[in-house]
PDB file of C-alpha atoms in Angstrom:
ATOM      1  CA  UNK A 886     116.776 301.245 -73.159  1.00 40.00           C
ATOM      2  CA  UNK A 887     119.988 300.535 -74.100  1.00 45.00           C
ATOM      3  CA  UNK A 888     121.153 297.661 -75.846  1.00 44.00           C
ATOM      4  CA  UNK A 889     124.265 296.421 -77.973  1.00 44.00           C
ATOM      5  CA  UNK A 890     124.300 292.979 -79.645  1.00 43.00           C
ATOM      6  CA  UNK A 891     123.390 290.961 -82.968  1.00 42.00           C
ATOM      7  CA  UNK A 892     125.615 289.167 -84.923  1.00 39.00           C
ATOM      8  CA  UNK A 893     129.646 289.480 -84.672  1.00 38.00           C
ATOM      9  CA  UNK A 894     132.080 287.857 -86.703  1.00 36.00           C
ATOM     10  CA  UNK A 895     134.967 287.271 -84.740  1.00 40.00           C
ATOM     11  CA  UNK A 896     138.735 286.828 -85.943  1.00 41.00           C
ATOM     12  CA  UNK A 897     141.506 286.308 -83.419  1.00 39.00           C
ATOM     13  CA  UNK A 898     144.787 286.853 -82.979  1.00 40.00           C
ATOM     14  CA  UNK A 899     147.164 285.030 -80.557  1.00 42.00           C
ATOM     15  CA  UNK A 900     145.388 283.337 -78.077  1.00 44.00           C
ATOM     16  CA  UNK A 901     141.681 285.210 -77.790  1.00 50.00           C
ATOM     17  CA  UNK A 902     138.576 283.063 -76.083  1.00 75.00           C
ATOM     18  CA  UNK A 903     135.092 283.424 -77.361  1.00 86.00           C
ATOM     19  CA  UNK A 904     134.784 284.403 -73.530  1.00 91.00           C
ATOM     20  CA  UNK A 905     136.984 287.485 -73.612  1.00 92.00           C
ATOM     21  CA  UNK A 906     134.388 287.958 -76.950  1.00 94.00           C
ATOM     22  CA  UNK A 907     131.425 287.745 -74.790  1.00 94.00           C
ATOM     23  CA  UNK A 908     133.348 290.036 -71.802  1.00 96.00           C
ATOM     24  CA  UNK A 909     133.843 293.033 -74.503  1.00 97.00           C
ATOM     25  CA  UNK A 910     130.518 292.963 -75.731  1.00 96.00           C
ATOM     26  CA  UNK A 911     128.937 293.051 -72.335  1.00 96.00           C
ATOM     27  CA  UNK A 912     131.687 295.653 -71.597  1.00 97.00           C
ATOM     28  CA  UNK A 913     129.870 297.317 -74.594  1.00 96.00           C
ATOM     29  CA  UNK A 914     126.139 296.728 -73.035  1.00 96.00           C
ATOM     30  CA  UNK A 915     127.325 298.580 -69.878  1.00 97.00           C
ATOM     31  CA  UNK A 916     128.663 301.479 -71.745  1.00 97.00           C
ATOM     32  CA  UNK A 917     125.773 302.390 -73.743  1.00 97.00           C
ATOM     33  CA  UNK A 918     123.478 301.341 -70.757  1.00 98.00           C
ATOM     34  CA  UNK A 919     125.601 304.058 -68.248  1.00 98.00           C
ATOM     35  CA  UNK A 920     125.020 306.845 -70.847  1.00 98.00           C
ATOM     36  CA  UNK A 921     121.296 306.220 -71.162  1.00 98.00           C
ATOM     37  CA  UNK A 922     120.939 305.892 -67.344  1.00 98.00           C
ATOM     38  CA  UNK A 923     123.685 309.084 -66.674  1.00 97.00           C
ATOM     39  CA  UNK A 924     124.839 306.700 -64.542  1.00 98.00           C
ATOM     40  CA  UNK A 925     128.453 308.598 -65.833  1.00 98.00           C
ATOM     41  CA  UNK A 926     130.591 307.125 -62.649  1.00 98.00           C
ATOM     42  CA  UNK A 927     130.126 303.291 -64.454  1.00 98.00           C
ATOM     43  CA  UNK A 928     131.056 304.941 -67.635  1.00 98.00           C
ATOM     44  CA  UNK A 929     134.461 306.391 -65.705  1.00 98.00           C
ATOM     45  CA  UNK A 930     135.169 302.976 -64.394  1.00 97.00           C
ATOM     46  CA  UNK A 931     134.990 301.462 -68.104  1.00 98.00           C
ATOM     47  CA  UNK A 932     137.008 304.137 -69.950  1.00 98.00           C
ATOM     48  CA  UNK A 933     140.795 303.894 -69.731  1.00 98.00           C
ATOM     49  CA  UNK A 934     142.591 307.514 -68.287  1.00 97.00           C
ATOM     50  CA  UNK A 935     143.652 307.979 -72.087  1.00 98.00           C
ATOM     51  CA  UNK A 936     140.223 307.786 -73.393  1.00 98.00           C
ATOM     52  CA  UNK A 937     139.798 309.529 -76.440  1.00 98.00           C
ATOM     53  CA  UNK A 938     136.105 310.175 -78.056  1.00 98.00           C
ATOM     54  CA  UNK A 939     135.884 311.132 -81.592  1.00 97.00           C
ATOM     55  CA  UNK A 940     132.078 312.315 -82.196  1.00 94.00           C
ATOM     56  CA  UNK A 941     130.828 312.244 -85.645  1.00 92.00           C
ATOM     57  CA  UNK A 942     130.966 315.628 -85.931  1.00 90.00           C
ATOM     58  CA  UNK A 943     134.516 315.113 -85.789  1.00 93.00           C
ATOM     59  CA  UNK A 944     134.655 317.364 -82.411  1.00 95.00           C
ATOM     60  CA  UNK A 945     137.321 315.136 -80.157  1.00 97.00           C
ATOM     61  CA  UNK A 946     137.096 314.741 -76.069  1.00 98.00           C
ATOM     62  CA  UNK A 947     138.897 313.385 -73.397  1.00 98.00           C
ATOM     63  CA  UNK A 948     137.452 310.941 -70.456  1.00 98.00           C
ATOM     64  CA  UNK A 949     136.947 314.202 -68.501  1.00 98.00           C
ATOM     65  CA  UNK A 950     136.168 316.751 -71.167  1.00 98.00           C
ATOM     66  CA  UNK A 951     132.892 313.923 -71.954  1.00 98.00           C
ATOM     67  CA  UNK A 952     132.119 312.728 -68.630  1.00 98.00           C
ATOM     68  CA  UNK A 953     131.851 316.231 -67.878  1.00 98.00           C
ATOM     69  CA  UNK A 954     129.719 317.028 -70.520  1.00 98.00           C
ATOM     70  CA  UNK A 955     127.565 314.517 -69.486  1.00 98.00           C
ATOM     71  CA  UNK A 956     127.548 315.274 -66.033  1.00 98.00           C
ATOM     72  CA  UNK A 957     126.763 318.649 -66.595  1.00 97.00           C
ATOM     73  CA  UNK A 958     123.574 317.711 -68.972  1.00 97.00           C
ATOM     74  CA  UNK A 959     125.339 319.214 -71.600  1.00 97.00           C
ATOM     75  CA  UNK A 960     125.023 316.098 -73.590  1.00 97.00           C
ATOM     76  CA  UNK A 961     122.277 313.864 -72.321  1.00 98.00           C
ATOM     77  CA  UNK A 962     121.442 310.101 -74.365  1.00 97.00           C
ATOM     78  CA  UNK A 963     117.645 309.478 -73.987  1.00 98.00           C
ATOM     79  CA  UNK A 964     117.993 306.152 -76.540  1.00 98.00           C
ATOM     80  CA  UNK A 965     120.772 304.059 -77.975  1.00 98.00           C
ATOM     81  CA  UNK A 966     120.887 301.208 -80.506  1.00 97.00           C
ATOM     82  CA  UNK A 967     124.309 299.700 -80.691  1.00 96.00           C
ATOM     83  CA  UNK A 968     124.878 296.835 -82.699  1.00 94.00           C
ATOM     84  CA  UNK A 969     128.362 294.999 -82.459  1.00 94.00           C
ATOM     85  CA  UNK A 970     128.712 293.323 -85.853  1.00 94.00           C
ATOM     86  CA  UNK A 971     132.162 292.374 -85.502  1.00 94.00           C
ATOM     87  CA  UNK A 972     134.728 292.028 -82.829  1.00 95.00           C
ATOM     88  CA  UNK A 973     138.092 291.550 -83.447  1.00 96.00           C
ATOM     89  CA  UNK A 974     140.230 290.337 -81.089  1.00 95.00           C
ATOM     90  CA  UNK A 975     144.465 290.601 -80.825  1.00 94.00           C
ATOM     91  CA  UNK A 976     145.958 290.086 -77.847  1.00 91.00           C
ATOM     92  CA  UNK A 977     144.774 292.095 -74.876  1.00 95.00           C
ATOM     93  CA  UNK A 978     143.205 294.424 -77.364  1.00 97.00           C
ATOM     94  CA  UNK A 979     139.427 293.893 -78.794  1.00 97.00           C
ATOM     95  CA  UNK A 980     138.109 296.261 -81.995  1.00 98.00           C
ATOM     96  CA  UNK A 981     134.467 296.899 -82.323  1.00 97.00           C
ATOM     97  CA  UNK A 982     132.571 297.434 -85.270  1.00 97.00           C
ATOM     98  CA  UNK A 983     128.984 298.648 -85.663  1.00 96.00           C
ATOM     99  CA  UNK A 984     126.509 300.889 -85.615  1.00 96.00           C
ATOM    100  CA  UNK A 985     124.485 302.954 -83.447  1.00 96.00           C
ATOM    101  CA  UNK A 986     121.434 304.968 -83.840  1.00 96.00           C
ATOM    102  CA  UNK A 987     120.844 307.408 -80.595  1.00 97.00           C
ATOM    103  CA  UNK A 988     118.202 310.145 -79.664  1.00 97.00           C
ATOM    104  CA  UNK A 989     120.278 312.351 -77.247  1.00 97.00           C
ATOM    105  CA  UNK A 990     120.036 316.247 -76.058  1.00 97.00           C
ATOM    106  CA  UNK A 991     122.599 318.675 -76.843  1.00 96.00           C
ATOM    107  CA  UNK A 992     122.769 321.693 -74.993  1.00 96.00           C
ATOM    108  CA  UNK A 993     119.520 321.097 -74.782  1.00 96.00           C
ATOM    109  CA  UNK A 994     118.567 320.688 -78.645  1.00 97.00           C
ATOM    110  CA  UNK A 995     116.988 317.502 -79.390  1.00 97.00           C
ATOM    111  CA  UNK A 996     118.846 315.366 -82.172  1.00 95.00           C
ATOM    112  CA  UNK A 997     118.910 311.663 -83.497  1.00 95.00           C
ATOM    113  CA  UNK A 998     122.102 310.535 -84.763  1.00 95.00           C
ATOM    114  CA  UNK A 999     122.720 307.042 -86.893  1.00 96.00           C
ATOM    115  CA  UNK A1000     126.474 306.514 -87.224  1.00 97.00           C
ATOM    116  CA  UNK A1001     129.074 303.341 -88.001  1.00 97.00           C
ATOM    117  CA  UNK A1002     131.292 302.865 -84.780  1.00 97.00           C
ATOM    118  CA  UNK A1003     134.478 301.810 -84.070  1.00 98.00           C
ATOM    119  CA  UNK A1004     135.422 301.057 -80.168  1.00 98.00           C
ATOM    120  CA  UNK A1005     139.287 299.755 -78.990  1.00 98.00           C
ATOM    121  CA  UNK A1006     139.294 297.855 -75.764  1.00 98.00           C
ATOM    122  CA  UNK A1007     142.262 296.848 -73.388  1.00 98.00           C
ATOM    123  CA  UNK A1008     142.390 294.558 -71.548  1.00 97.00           C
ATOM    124  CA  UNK A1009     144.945 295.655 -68.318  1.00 93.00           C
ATOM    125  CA  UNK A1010     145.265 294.298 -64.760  1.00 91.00           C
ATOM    126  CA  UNK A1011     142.411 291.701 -66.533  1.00 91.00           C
ATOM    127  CA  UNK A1012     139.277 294.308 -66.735  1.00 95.00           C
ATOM    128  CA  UNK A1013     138.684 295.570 -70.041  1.00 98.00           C
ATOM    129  CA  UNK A1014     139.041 299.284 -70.818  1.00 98.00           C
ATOM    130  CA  UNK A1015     137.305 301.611 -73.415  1.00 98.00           C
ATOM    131  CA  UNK A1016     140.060 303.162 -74.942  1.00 98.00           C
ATOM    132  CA  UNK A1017     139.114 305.249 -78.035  1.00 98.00           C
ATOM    133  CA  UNK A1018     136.073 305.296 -79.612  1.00 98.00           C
ATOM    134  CA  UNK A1019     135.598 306.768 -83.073  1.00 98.00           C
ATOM    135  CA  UNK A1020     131.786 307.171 -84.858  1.00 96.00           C
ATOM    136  CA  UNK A1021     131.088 308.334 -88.290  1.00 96.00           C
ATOM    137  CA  UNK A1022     127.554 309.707 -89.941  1.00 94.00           C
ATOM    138  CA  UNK A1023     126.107 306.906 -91.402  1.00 91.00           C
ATOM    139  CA  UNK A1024     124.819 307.714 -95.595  1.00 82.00           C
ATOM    140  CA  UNK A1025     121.238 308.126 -95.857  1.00 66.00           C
TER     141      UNK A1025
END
C-alpha cells in the first residue's frame, strides 16, 4: 500500500491556507498510490506536461519517457513509503520534502530503494500539478 504522511512543518509565503497544505499532500497520497496500483492514467492527470523526474540514479525522464516506462512494466512499484516532512508553500507553488523507501521492479530486477525527496507542485487553472520531482540515495 501506498501511503505519504507524518509530520510537516509548514512555512508560507503570500497568502497559502493550511487547506492548499492538506490538497498537496493528498495530491502526494494519489501519486504514490497510482504508481503502486499502475493505475499510470491518474499519475498523467497529476503531472504537469513539463514534468521532469530525476531518479536517484541521477537518470532524468519526461512525463512520457516515465509513464511509458511504467506502462510498459519496465519499471513497476510493488511498495512505497513516502513521508512528507515538510511542505513549503509560495504562492501557487508547494515544495515537498521527505523521504521514501520503495520495493519496485526494474526491467524486471527486483530492488528496494530508500531516498530523500524533493517534489514542486503548481497550482494552475486551481488543480495542483506535479511538476519536477528530484530523489537522492539516502546514507546508510
Amino acid at each position: 500500500m501506498a501511503t505519504a504522511g507524518g509530520a510537516a512543518t509548514v512555512h508560507k509565503a503570500g497568502h497559502a491556507s493550511p487547506a492548499a497544505e492538506e490538497e498537496v499532500r493528498r495530491a502526494e497520497e494519489r501519486r504514490f498510490a497510482a504508481l503502486v496500483n499502475e493505475d499510470i492514467d491518474t499519475f498523467d492527470e497529476l503531472c504537469d506536461d513539463r514534468f521532469i523526474y530525476t531518479h536517484s540514479t541521477g537518470h532524468r525522464d519526461s512525463k512520457s519517457s516515465f509513464s511509458a516506462a511504467c506502462r510498459s512494466g519496465l519499471i513497476r512499484y510493488h511498495r512505497i513509503e513516502a513521508t512528507a516532512e515538510q511542505i513549503v508553500l509560495a504562492g501557487d507553488c508547494a515544495v515537498v520534502t521527505g523521504s521514501m523507501e520503495a520495493e519496485l521492479s526494474v526491467s524486471g530486477a527486483p530492488r528496494t530503494v530508500r531516498n530523500l525527496s524533493t517534489s514542486v507542485w503548481v497550482r494552475e487553472a486551481g488543480a495542483w500539478k506535479l511538476l519536477a520531482s528530484q530523489l537522492t540515495a539516502a546514507q546508510a
